[in-house]
Short mmCIF file of C-alpha atoms and ligand atoms in Angstrom, two decimals:
data_model
loop_
_atom_site.label_atom_id
_atom_site.label_comp_id
_atom_site.label_asym_id
_atom_site.label_seq_id
_atom_site.Cartn_x
_atom_site.Cartn_y
_atom_site.Cartn_z
CA UNK A 1 -51.88 86.26 27.24
CA UNK A 2 -50.58 89.73 27.16
CA UNK A 3 -48.30 90.99 24.45
CA UNK A 4 -45.55 91.45 26.95
CA UNK A 5 -45.84 87.86 28.02
CA UNK A 6 -45.50 86.67 24.45
CA UNK A 7 -42.40 88.75 23.94
CA UNK A 8 -40.91 87.27 27.08
CA UNK A 9 -41.56 83.77 25.84
CA UNK A 10 -39.92 84.52 22.53
CA UNK A 11 -36.94 85.93 24.29
CA UNK A 12 -36.65 82.84 26.44
CA UNK A 13 -36.93 80.59 23.43
CA UNK A 14 -34.22 82.49 21.61
CA UNK A 15 -32.00 82.32 24.66
CA UNK A 16 -32.48 78.57 24.92
CA UNK A 17 -31.82 77.97 21.24
CA UNK A 18 -28.79 80.22 21.38
CA UNK A 19 -27.43 78.22 24.28
CA UNK A 20 -27.97 74.90 22.50
CA UNK A 21 -26.27 76.24 19.42
CA UNK A 22 -23.32 77.38 21.48
CA UNK A 23 -22.97 73.99 23.17
CA UNK A 24 -23.16 72.21 19.86
CA UNK A 25 -20.46 74.46 18.43
CA UNK A 26 -18.29 73.80 21.46
CA UNK A 27 -18.62 70.03 20.99
CA UNK A 28 -17.91 70.25 17.27
CA UNK A 29 -15.04 72.60 17.99
CA UNK A 30 -13.47 70.17 20.44
CA UNK A 31 -13.77 67.30 17.96
CA UNK A 32 -12.45 69.38 15.09
CA UNK A 33 -9.69 70.73 17.30
CA UNK A 34 -8.47 67.26 18.19
CA UNK A 35 -8.53 66.12 14.57
CA UNK A 36 -6.72 69.20 13.32
CA UNK A 37 -4.15 69.02 16.12
CA UNK A 38 -3.42 65.36 15.43
CA UNK A 39 -3.25 66.01 11.72
CA UNK A 40 -0.85 68.93 12.01
CA UNK A 41 1.47 67.09 14.36
CA UNK A 42 1.19 63.71 12.72
CA UNK A 43 1.15 64.36 9.00
CA UNK A 44 4.89 65.03 8.93
CA UNK A 45 5.62 61.50 10.08
CA UNK A 46 3.50 59.88 7.39
CA UNK A 47 5.49 58.48 4.53
CA UNK A 48 5.50 55.39 2.41
CA UNK A 49 8.18 53.93 4.61
CA UNK A 50 6.19 54.72 7.76
CA UNK A 51 3.21 52.79 6.45
CA UNK A 52 5.04 49.80 5.02
CA UNK A 53 8.11 49.14 7.21
CA UNK A 54 8.63 47.78 10.71
CA UNK A 55 10.16 50.08 13.37
CA UNK A 56 13.94 50.56 13.46
CA UNK A 57 16.58 51.75 15.93
CA UNK A 58 14.60 50.80 19.05
CA UNK A 59 11.47 52.33 17.59
CA UNK A 60 12.89 55.80 17.04
CA UNK A 61 12.69 55.39 13.29
CA UNK A 62 11.16 53.19 10.63
CA UNK A 63 7.48 52.46 10.27
CA UNK A 64 4.47 50.91 11.93
CA UNK A 65 3.38 48.38 9.35
CA UNK A 66 3.17 45.42 11.77
CA UNK A 67 1.03 47.50 14.14
CA UNK A 68 -1.37 48.49 11.35
CA UNK A 69 -1.80 44.88 10.31
CA UNK A 70 -2.09 43.76 13.94
CA UNK A 71 -4.89 46.21 14.63
CA UNK A 72 -6.65 45.14 11.44
CA UNK A 73 -6.43 41.49 12.47
CA UNK A 74 -7.63 42.19 15.98
CA UNK A 75 -10.52 44.37 14.85
CA UNK A 76 -11.74 41.94 12.21
CA UNK A 77 -11.23 39.09 14.68
CA UNK A 78 -13.29 40.89 17.30
CA UNK A 79 -16.10 41.40 14.78
CA UNK A 80 -15.94 37.72 13.78
CA UNK A 81 -16.43 36.85 17.44
CA UNK A 82 -18.99 39.48 18.36
CA UNK A 83 -21.23 39.64 15.28
CA UNK A 84 -22.47 36.04 15.23
CA UNK A 85 -22.80 35.92 19.01
CA UNK A 86 -24.35 39.35 19.32
CA UNK A 87 -26.80 39.00 16.45
CA UNK A 88 -27.89 35.57 17.70
CA UNK A 89 -28.42 36.93 21.18
CA UNK A 90 -30.38 39.88 19.79
CA UNK A 91 -32.56 37.57 17.70
CA UNK A 92 -33.30 35.51 20.76
CA UNK A 93 -34.06 38.57 22.88
CA UNK A 94 -36.30 40.32 20.40
CA UNK A 95 -37.91 37.44 18.49
CA UNK A 96 -38.18 34.49 20.84
CA UNK A 97 -37.92 35.45 24.48
CA UNK A 98 -41.16 36.42 26.16
CA UNK A 99 -41.16 39.72 27.99
CA UNK A 100 -40.90 39.31 31.73
CA UNK A 101 -38.64 39.50 34.72
CA UNK A 102 -36.05 37.07 33.45
CA UNK A 103 -35.68 39.03 30.23
CA UNK A 104 -35.38 42.33 32.08
CA UNK A 105 -32.59 40.90 34.20
CA UNK A 106 -30.75 39.60 31.13
CA UNK A 107 -31.03 43.02 29.48
CA UNK A 108 -29.82 44.74 32.60
CA UNK A 109 -26.85 42.37 32.66
CA UNK A 110 -25.96 43.17 29.07
CA UNK A 111 -26.20 46.90 29.69
CA UNK A 112 -23.96 46.58 32.70
CA UNK A 113 -21.46 44.61 30.67
CA UNK A 114 -21.16 47.71 28.49
CA UNK A 115 -20.21 49.77 31.53
CA UNK A 116 -17.39 47.57 32.75
CA UNK A 117 -13.96 49.24 32.43
CA UNK A 118 -11.98 47.79 29.57
CA UNK A 119 -9.03 46.88 31.76
CA UNK A 120 -11.31 44.41 33.53
CA UNK A 121 -11.98 42.77 30.19
CA UNK A 122 -8.23 42.63 29.70
CA UNK A 123 -7.68 40.82 32.97
CA UNK A 124 -10.62 38.53 32.31
CA UNK A 125 -9.21 37.68 28.88
CA UNK A 126 -5.81 37.05 30.43
CA UNK A 127 -7.28 34.61 32.92
CA UNK A 128 -9.71 32.85 30.58
CA UNK A 129 -8.28 32.87 27.05
CA UNK A 130 -4.57 33.30 27.66
CA UNK A 131 -4.43 31.14 30.76
CA UNK A 132 -7.26 28.68 31.01
CA UNK A 133 -7.71 27.99 27.28
CA UNK A 134 -3.95 28.17 26.80
CA UNK A 135 -4.16 30.44 23.76
CA UNK A 136 -1.23 32.40 25.08
CA UNK A 137 -0.76 36.06 24.31
CA UNK A 138 -2.11 35.93 20.77
CA UNK A 139 -4.37 37.38 18.10
CA UNK A 140 -6.93 34.73 19.04
CA UNK A 141 -6.97 35.66 22.73
CA UNK A 142 -7.04 39.40 21.91
CA UNK A 143 -9.85 39.02 19.37
CA UNK A 144 -11.94 37.03 21.82
CA UNK A 145 -11.37 39.62 24.55
CA UNK A 146 -12.18 42.54 22.25
CA UNK A 147 -15.15 40.57 20.94
CA UNK A 148 -16.55 40.32 24.46
CA UNK A 149 -15.89 44.00 24.98
CA UNK A 150 -17.97 45.06 21.99
CA UNK A 151 -20.60 42.37 22.43
CA UNK A 152 -23.02 44.59 24.40
CA UNK A 153 -22.77 47.30 21.73
CA UNK A 154 -23.57 44.80 18.98
CA UNK A 155 -26.40 43.17 20.93
CA UNK A 156 -27.92 46.54 21.79
CA UNK A 157 -27.79 47.91 18.25
CA UNK A 158 -29.00 44.64 16.71
CA UNK A 159 -31.90 44.29 19.11
CA UNK A 160 -32.93 47.85 18.39
CA UNK A 161 -32.67 47.22 14.65
CA UNK A 162 -34.78 44.07 14.90
CA UNK A 163 -37.37 45.92 16.96
CA UNK A 164 -37.63 48.59 14.25
CA UNK A 165 -38.74 46.02 11.68
CA UNK A 166 -42.51 46.53 11.36
CA UNK A 167 -44.66 43.78 12.81
CA UNK A 168 -46.64 43.69 9.58
CA UNK A 169 -43.65 42.14 7.78
CA UNK A 170 -43.60 39.30 10.27
CA UNK A 171 -47.35 38.94 10.03
CA UNK A 172 -47.26 38.81 6.23
CA UNK A 173 -44.59 36.14 6.25
CA UNK A 174 -46.19 33.99 8.94
CA UNK A 175 -49.53 34.40 7.16
CA UNK A 176 -47.98 32.80 4.09
CA UNK A 177 -47.14 29.72 6.09
CA UNK A 178 -43.53 30.56 6.90
CA UNK A 179 -42.12 29.27 10.16
CA UNK A 180 -40.78 31.73 12.67
CA UNK A 181 -37.22 30.94 11.69
CA UNK A 182 -37.93 31.33 7.97
CA UNK A 183 -39.55 34.65 8.76
CA UNK A 184 -36.54 35.83 10.70
CA UNK A 185 -34.04 34.69 8.11
CA UNK A 186 -35.79 35.88 4.99
CA UNK A 187 -37.63 38.99 6.12
CA UNK A 188 -36.66 40.30 9.53
CA UNK A 189 -32.88 39.96 9.39
CA UNK A 190 -32.46 41.51 5.94
CA UNK A 191 -34.61 44.44 7.02
CA UNK A 192 -32.57 44.86 10.21
CA UNK A 193 -29.17 44.53 8.55
CA UNK A 194 -28.51 48.26 8.09
CA UNK A 195 -29.10 48.84 11.78
CA UNK A 196 -26.92 45.91 12.70
CA UNK A 197 -24.16 47.40 10.57
CA UNK A 198 -24.46 50.65 12.49
CA UNK A 199 -23.77 48.68 15.64
CA UNK A 200 -20.76 47.13 13.97
CA UNK A 201 -19.39 50.55 13.11
CA UNK A 202 -19.48 51.56 16.75
CA UNK A 203 -17.88 48.23 17.62
CA UNK A 204 -15.10 48.75 15.08
CA UNK A 205 -14.14 52.05 16.61
CA UNK A 206 -14.03 50.60 20.05
CA UNK A 207 -12.18 47.40 19.16
CA UNK A 208 -9.55 49.21 17.12
CA UNK A 209 -8.89 51.89 19.70
CA UNK A 210 -8.75 50.02 23.01
CA UNK A 211 -5.39 49.45 24.65
CA UNK A 212 -6.15 47.83 27.98
CA UNK A 213 -7.92 44.69 26.72
CA UNK A 214 -5.09 43.74 24.34
CA UNK A 215 -2.22 44.76 26.57
CA UNK A 216 -2.25 41.42 28.42
CA UNK A 217 -3.86 39.27 25.76
CA UNK A 218 -2.47 40.05 22.33
CA UNK A 219 -0.08 42.93 22.01
CA UNK A 220 3.67 42.98 22.05
CA UNK A 221 5.73 46.09 21.60
CA UNK A 222 7.94 44.87 18.84
CA UNK A 223 7.85 42.29 16.07
CA UNK A 224 9.92 42.28 12.94
CA UNK A 225 7.47 40.72 10.59
CA UNK A 226 3.83 39.83 10.47
CA UNK A 227 2.13 37.15 12.54
CA UNK A 228 2.02 33.75 10.90
CA UNK A 229 -0.89 32.27 12.79
CA UNK A 230 -3.74 33.39 15.05
CA UNK A 231 -1.67 32.14 17.96
CA UNK A 232 1.09 34.69 17.35
CA UNK A 233 1.46 37.95 19.23
CA UNK A 234 1.05 41.16 17.28
CA UNK A 235 1.90 44.79 17.47
CA UNK A 236 -1.17 47.01 17.60
CA UNK A 237 -1.58 50.74 17.01
CA UNK A 238 -3.06 51.80 20.37
CA UNK A 239 -0.50 49.76 22.27
CA UNK A 240 2.31 51.10 20.10
CA UNK A 241 1.23 54.66 20.93
CA UNK A 242 1.07 53.78 24.61
CA UNK A 243 4.54 52.26 24.56
CA UNK A 244 6.13 55.11 22.63
CA UNK A 245 4.51 57.72 24.82
CA UNK A 246 5.23 56.18 28.21
CA UNK A 247 7.77 53.42 28.23
CA UNK A 248 10.56 54.29 25.87
CA UNK A 249 13.78 56.04 26.64
CA UNK A 250 13.17 58.43 23.75
CA UNK A 251 9.73 59.75 24.56
CA UNK A 252 10.36 63.27 23.34
CA UNK A 253 12.29 62.16 20.30
CA UNK A 254 9.47 59.92 19.09
CA UNK A 255 6.70 62.48 19.56
CA UNK A 256 6.16 62.94 15.80
CA UNK A 257 5.98 59.16 15.37
CA UNK A 258 3.37 59.03 18.13
CA UNK A 259 1.19 61.60 16.41
CA UNK A 260 1.73 59.86 13.11
CA UNK A 261 0.54 56.60 14.64
CA UNK A 262 -2.50 58.31 16.14
CA UNK A 263 -3.33 59.76 12.75
CA UNK A 264 -3.04 56.31 11.15
CA UNK A 265 -5.25 54.78 13.85
CA UNK A 266 -7.95 57.40 13.38
CA UNK A 267 -7.79 56.99 9.61
CA UNK A 268 -8.00 53.22 9.93
CA UNK A 269 -11.12 53.43 12.11
CA UNK A 270 -12.69 55.95 9.75
CA UNK A 271 -11.78 53.76 6.78
CA UNK A 272 -13.29 50.62 8.29
CA UNK A 273 -16.40 52.54 9.30
CA UNK A 274 -16.66 53.98 5.82
CA UNK A 275 -16.70 50.49 4.35
CA UNK A 276 -19.57 49.55 6.66
CA UNK A 277 -21.41 52.78 5.82
CA UNK A 278 -21.04 52.16 2.09
CA UNK A 279 -22.40 48.64 2.43
CA UNK A 280 -25.29 49.98 4.50
CA UNK A 281 -26.14 52.72 2.02
CA UNK A 282 -26.08 50.24 -0.85
CA UNK A 283 -28.41 47.98 1.03
CA UNK A 284 -30.83 50.77 1.83
CA UNK A 285 -30.85 52.00 -1.72
CA UNK A 286 -31.48 48.78 -3.53
CA UNK A 287 -33.75 47.09 -1.01
CA UNK A 288 -33.79 44.18 -3.36
CA UNK A 289 -33.08 41.29 -1.17
CA UNK B 1 -69.28 40.88 6.75
CA UNK B 2 -67.62 38.59 4.58
CA UNK B 3 -67.60 37.29 1.38
CA UNK B 4 -66.14 34.10 1.50
CA UNK B 5 -64.95 31.41 -0.03
CA UNK B 6 -64.83 28.49 -1.85
CA UNK B 7 -62.59 26.13 -2.85
CA UNK B 8 -61.01 23.25 -3.72
CA UNK B 9 -61.21 20.01 -5.19
CA UNK B 10 -58.79 17.59 -3.79
CA UNK B 11 -55.38 19.03 -3.08
CA UNK B 12 -52.72 17.39 -5.13
CA UNK B 13 -51.33 15.15 -2.47
CA UNK B 14 -53.85 13.98 0.02
CA UNK B 15 -52.53 14.75 3.48
CA UNK B 16 -53.75 12.74 6.38
CA UNK B 17 -54.91 15.53 8.62
CA UNK B 18 -57.24 17.58 6.49
CA UNK B 19 -59.04 15.03 4.33
CA UNK B 20 -61.38 16.46 1.73
CA UNK B 21 -65.00 15.32 1.76
CA UNK B 22 -66.56 17.16 -1.16
CA UNK B 23 -70.07 16.89 0.28
CA UNK B 24 -69.08 18.67 3.49
CA UNK B 25 -68.65 22.46 3.89
CA UNK B 26 -64.99 23.39 3.84
CA UNK B 27 -65.31 25.47 7.01
CA UNK B 28 -67.77 25.10 9.87
CA UNK B 29 -67.79 27.40 12.86
CA UNK B 30 -69.70 26.43 15.99
CA UNK B 31 -70.22 28.53 19.10
CA UNK B 32 -67.07 30.57 18.62
CA UNK B 33 -66.03 33.04 21.32
CA UNK B 34 -62.86 35.07 21.14
CA UNK B 35 -61.17 37.29 23.71
CA UNK B 36 -58.43 39.91 23.54
CA UNK B 37 -57.43 39.62 27.20
CA UNK B 38 -60.59 40.55 29.09
CA UNK B 39 -62.28 42.05 26.06
CA UNK B 40 -64.63 39.66 24.27
CA UNK B 41 -64.51 40.49 20.57
CA UNK B 42 -66.63 37.62 19.22
CA UNK B 43 -69.60 35.97 20.88
CA UNK B 44 -71.27 32.76 19.74
CA UNK B 45 -70.40 32.85 16.06
CA UNK B 46 -71.86 30.02 13.96
CA UNK B 47 -71.42 29.75 10.25
CA UNK B 48 -70.56 27.45 7.40
CA UNK B 49 -68.51 28.27 4.36
CA UNK B 50 -69.18 26.33 1.18
CA UNK B 51 -66.60 24.96 -1.18
CA UNK B 52 -66.03 26.68 -4.53
CA UNK B 53 -68.05 29.71 -3.50
CA UNK B 54 -67.30 33.26 -2.63
CA UNK B 55 -68.68 34.17 0.77
CA UNK B 56 -68.92 37.74 1.98
CA UNK B 57 -68.97 38.97 5.55
CA UNK B 58 -70.40 42.39 6.22
CA UNK B 59 -70.83 44.44 9.34
CA UNK B 60 -70.10 47.82 10.87
CA UNK B 61 -66.57 48.92 11.61
CA UNK B 62 -65.18 47.32 14.74
CA UNK B 63 -67.71 44.47 14.82
CA UNK B 64 -65.02 41.83 14.53
CA UNK B 65 -64.72 40.97 10.85
CA UNK B 66 -60.94 41.13 10.81
CA UNK B 67 -60.77 39.32 14.11
CA UNK B 68 -62.89 36.48 12.74
CA UNK B 69 -60.90 36.14 9.53
CA UNK B 70 -57.62 36.10 11.43
CA UNK B 71 -58.96 33.25 13.54
CA UNK B 72 -59.41 31.14 10.43
CA UNK B 73 -55.67 30.95 9.82
CA UNK B 74 -54.56 31.23 13.41
CA UNK B 75 -53.02 34.69 13.12
CA UNK B 76 -54.62 35.96 16.32
CA UNK B 77 -52.61 33.65 18.51
CA UNK B 78 -49.57 35.77 17.68
CA UNK B 79 -51.14 38.47 19.86
CA UNK B 80 -50.35 37.73 23.50
CA UNK B 81 -53.27 37.26 25.88
CA UNK B 82 -55.85 36.10 23.32
CA UNK B 83 -58.17 33.13 23.89
CA UNK B 84 -60.48 31.06 21.68
CA UNK B 85 -63.51 29.01 22.69
CA UNK B 86 -65.75 26.87 20.51
CA UNK B 87 -65.11 24.91 17.35
CA UNK B 88 -63.57 26.04 14.12
CA UNK B 89 -63.58 23.13 11.71
CA UNK B 90 -61.59 23.16 8.51
CA UNK B 91 -62.16 20.02 6.44
CA UNK B 92 -63.68 18.57 9.58
CA UNK B 93 -60.63 19.16 11.78
CA UNK B 94 -60.71 21.66 14.61
CA UNK B 95 -58.01 24.18 13.75
CA UNK B 96 -57.29 24.73 17.41
CA UNK B 97 -56.70 21.09 18.29
CA UNK B 98 -53.33 20.63 19.96
CA UNK B 99 -52.07 18.40 17.15
CA UNK B 100 -52.65 21.03 14.45
CA UNK B 101 -49.60 22.96 13.28
CA UNK B 102 -50.40 26.65 12.69
CA UNK B 103 -47.81 26.79 9.91
CA UNK B 104 -49.66 24.03 8.07
CA UNK B 105 -52.97 25.84 8.59
CA UNK B 106 -51.58 29.08 7.15
CA UNK B 107 -50.26 27.33 4.07
CA UNK B 108 -53.75 26.04 3.32
CA UNK B 109 -55.71 29.07 4.43
CA UNK B 110 -54.18 32.12 2.77
CA UNK B 111 -54.82 35.64 3.90
CA UNK B 112 -54.73 39.13 2.47
CA UNK B 113 -54.59 41.61 5.31
CA UNK B 114 -56.66 44.73 5.70
CA UNK B 115 -53.66 46.96 5.17
CA UNK B 116 -51.39 46.16 2.24
CA UNK B 117 -48.16 44.75 3.63
CA UNK B 118 -45.77 43.91 0.81
CA UNK B 119 -42.24 42.97 1.79
CA UNK B 120 -39.56 45.55 0.98
CA UNK B 121 -38.37 43.23 -1.75
CA UNK B 122 -38.87 43.27 -5.49
CA UNK B 123 -42.30 42.59 -6.93
CA UNK B 124 -41.07 39.25 -8.22
CA UNK B 125 -39.61 38.22 -4.89
CA UNK B 126 -42.81 39.15 -3.09
CA UNK B 127 -44.87 36.78 -5.19
CA UNK B 128 -42.20 34.08 -5.25
CA UNK B 129 -41.87 34.17 -1.47
CA UNK B 130 -44.54 31.56 -0.77
CA UNK B 131 -43.57 29.07 -3.49
CA UNK B 132 -39.95 29.33 -2.35
CA UNK B 133 -41.03 28.49 1.18
CA UNK B 134 -42.54 25.36 -0.30
CA UNK B 135 -39.12 24.55 -1.69
CA UNK B 136 -39.73 25.59 -5.30
CA UNK B 137 -36.34 26.65 -6.68
CA UNK B 138 -36.51 26.06 -10.39
CA UNK B 139 -36.42 29.42 -12.15
CA UNK B 140 -38.84 28.58 -14.96
CA UNK B 141 -41.45 27.20 -12.63
CA UNK B 142 -41.09 30.22 -10.38
CA UNK B 143 -41.43 32.59 -13.35
CA UNK B 144 -44.53 30.76 -14.42
CA UNK B 145 -46.04 30.84 -10.95
CA UNK B 146 -45.31 34.56 -10.54
CA UNK B 147 -46.87 35.40 -13.89
CA UNK B 148 -49.95 33.32 -13.25
CA UNK B 149 -50.51 34.74 -9.78
CA UNK B 150 -50.08 38.32 -10.93
CA UNK B 151 -52.52 37.70 -13.76
CA UNK B 152 -55.05 36.26 -11.32
CA UNK B 153 -54.75 39.39 -9.24
CA UNK B 154 -55.15 41.56 -12.35
CA UNK B 155 -51.79 43.18 -11.82
CA UNK B 156 -49.65 41.54 -14.47
CA UNK B 157 -50.07 44.12 -17.22
CA UNK B 158 -49.08 46.95 -14.93
CA UNK B 159 -45.96 45.35 -13.53
CA UNK B 160 -44.66 42.93 -16.11
CA UNK B 161 -41.85 45.30 -17.07
CA UNK B 162 -40.85 46.24 -13.53
CA UNK B 163 -40.86 42.84 -11.84
CA UNK B 164 -37.43 43.45 -10.40
CA UNK B 165 -38.14 46.81 -8.86
CA UNK B 166 -39.12 47.33 -5.25
CA UNK B 167 -42.73 46.57 -4.41
CA UNK B 168 -42.76 49.65 -2.20
CA UNK B 169 -42.84 51.83 -5.32
CA UNK B 170 -46.34 50.60 -6.19
CA UNK B 171 -49.53 52.51 -5.41
CA UNK B 172 -51.67 51.42 -2.47
CA UNK B 173 -54.16 49.57 -4.64
CA UNK B 174 -51.39 47.92 -6.62
CA UNK B 175 -49.74 46.87 -3.38
CA UNK B 176 -52.99 45.31 -2.25
CA UNK B 177 -53.29 43.38 -5.50
CA UNK B 178 -49.68 42.32 -5.10
CA UNK B 179 -50.56 40.92 -1.69
CA UNK B 180 -53.44 39.04 -3.30
CA UNK B 181 -51.07 37.63 -5.92
CA UNK B 182 -48.65 36.69 -3.18
CA UNK B 183 -51.37 34.79 -1.36
CA UNK B 184 -52.64 33.13 -4.53
CA UNK B 185 -49.15 31.93 -5.36
CA UNK B 186 -49.38 29.68 -2.31
CA UNK B 187 -52.34 27.95 -3.94
CA UNK B 188 -54.29 27.97 -0.72
CA UNK B 189 -57.49 26.02 -0.38
CA UNK B 190 -59.20 28.96 1.24
CA UNK B 191 -58.32 32.58 0.61
CA UNK B 192 -59.31 35.13 3.22
CA UNK B 193 -59.40 38.70 2.01
CA UNK B 194 -59.95 41.47 4.48
CA UNK B 195 -61.51 44.38 2.61
CA UNK B 196 -59.59 44.28 -0.62
CA UNK B 197 -59.95 47.58 -2.39
CA UNK B 198 -63.25 47.65 -4.27
CA UNK B 199 -61.92 48.30 -7.73
CA UNK B 200 -60.06 45.08 -7.88
CA UNK B 201 -62.11 42.09 -8.38
CA UNK B 202 -59.98 39.45 -9.87
CA UNK B 203 -62.23 36.83 -11.23
CA UNK B 204 -61.23 33.43 -10.03
CA UNK B 205 -58.78 32.41 -12.68
CA UNK B 206 -59.24 29.26 -14.60
CA UNK B 207 -55.68 28.42 -13.97
CA UNK B 208 -55.63 28.46 -10.21
CA UNK B 209 -57.47 25.44 -9.14
CA UNK B 210 -59.09 26.27 -5.93
CA UNK B 211 -59.34 29.28 -3.88
CA UNK B 212 -61.98 31.20 -2.12
CA UNK B 213 -62.39 34.80 -1.26
CA UNK B 214 -63.48 36.60 1.80
CA UNK B 215 -64.05 40.26 1.50
CA UNK B 216 -66.29 42.78 3.06
CA UNK B 217 -65.51 45.97 1.31
CA UNK B 218 -68.36 45.95 -1.12
CA UNK B 219 -70.88 45.75 1.63
CA UNK B 220 -69.33 48.34 3.84
CA UNK B 221 -69.88 50.81 1.07
N1 ATP C 301 -55.10 43.52 19.04
C1 ATP C 301 -56.25 43.86 19.65
N2 ATP C 301 -56.30 43.97 21.00
C2 ATP C 301 -57.45 44.30 21.63
N3 ATP C 301 -58.60 44.55 21.01
C3 ATP C 301 -58.63 44.44 19.67
C4 ATP C 301 -57.46 44.10 18.93
N4 ATP C 301 -57.78 44.07 17.61
C5 ATP C 301 -59.08 44.40 17.55
N5 ATP C 301 -59.60 44.61 18.77
C6 ATP C 301 -60.99 44.96 19.07
O1 ATP C 301 -61.83 43.95 18.59
C7 ATP C 301 -62.99 44.50 17.98
C8 ATP C 301 -63.12 43.97 16.57
O2 ATP C 301 -62.05 44.47 15.78
P1 ATP C 301 -61.87 44.09 14.26
O3 ATP C 301 -60.57 44.63 13.81
O4 ATP C 301 -62.08 42.64 14.09
O5 ATP C 301 -63.06 44.92 13.59
P2 ATP C 301 -63.50 44.99 12.06
O6 ATP C 301 -64.87 44.44 12.00
O7 ATP C 301 -62.48 44.34 11.18
O8 ATP C 301 -63.54 46.53 11.80
P3 ATP C 301 -63.15 47.37 10.46
O9 ATP C 301 -64.27 47.21 9.49
O10 ATP C 301 -63.02 48.77 10.94
O11 ATP C 301 -61.88 46.81 9.96
C9 ATP C 301 -62.83 46.02 18.05
O12 ATP C 301 -63.62 46.48 19.12
C10 ATP C 301 -61.38 46.23 18.34
O13 ATP C 301 -61.21 47.37 19.17
MG1 MG C 302 -61.13 45.02 9.82
#
């Protein structure tokens, strides 16, 4: 290699790294830009009243308390649906099923489920849960629909987490005369839990933020108080934003409220994710299960 | 290759399948062949293992010591594509008969693997894992079992003050002894040990009634 050649290669490397750095900055910049923009426009609307009162004067004033609670209910409901189902499916896929064509097809199906537009889930939920199971437009129907929506995410993350558990743990447990199920419950699942929680975090963000799936199955644009049962309709943050921004007669007038609601939604997602992250960190640190 | 094993007087409750005949060797191997897919790893192995003795297996690296030991508690069948031919009798019963439950076999034939593989749990919970599988819940009995097993594995003095810290913080040799203690806590009738580190040589403890050792390290040196 000539000296010249070496210099050329260094130059090329520096160019490539410089480009990557630039792209990364652009991505970070876009994310930061959105957050800052939302914060600047929304922070003015945030007040104690905004967070704790229902809307007033055909939604041009007052707060968004019912929508905050509705989104909380729906998100937690979706996790209650998707976590048991998704983790069970992942356990089956990674611990019991034998590799082969059938399994590949199932995996492909799950991956495709993740690519289906959310409005399709909404219509499916409307037909199945609202209509066929007669749940009506309700928290229950919305949670089930959102649960299905995030199911592929949870299955994917859980399966990956289970796969990361070293085979030697399973071997050690089986070698001590544990059954497969005992091994999964006492060794494999605890070791995979942090990874499963990561999947839940992604699921939380999705479930809390989606509008289309709850539009036909759970959300209503105005309630005075809070839902009294899982069969009640609820207000929800993303749907509230959608309504204020498109359907009202005071779209311009409620702009600050819209940004305020967006800010609350983002904070709520971050807050829920933070809880999951804290649990995960604790688990990793102690490792004392 | 091995050192092996010895073992037991009658197990506390006589179980129908593996009945103890003290005059008979605890393990008899006849014409054993073993295949990883198309690769034949063991050819025509015959041997007997006496009760209450330590038997050692020796042989060059890659000759099939680990493979053989793992056959004795049916660990190899967890690897897809493996195949066994011949007879492997434990207390006179062929371990590979269709009616034999591998879980039952592994409870009676304990194993310490070549590489230390403690669970990412506390030291205490590692040793208590087996007894708990057996349904032992009572704290005092568990404490007693953990202490006795750790003493048998010559690890007690080093860890008695850190029982509730993660086993992953132990040194490699300590981890290996922990795995021995974990296996002993099951009170197996045969204990297979795949190259336990030389320095540790827990003498068969008076307390633990019957166990046998298989090891090959000494000879490999
Ligand atoms: N999972 C496996 N799949 C295919 N071949 C294997 C597998 N495990 C071991 N073998 C092969 O079987 C033979 C015996 O391996 P084994 O691990 O029993 O040797 P060993 O006597 O324990 O060696 P060492 O002293 O190095 O531990 C080797 O040739 C090895 O390559
Ligand atoms: Mg070996």
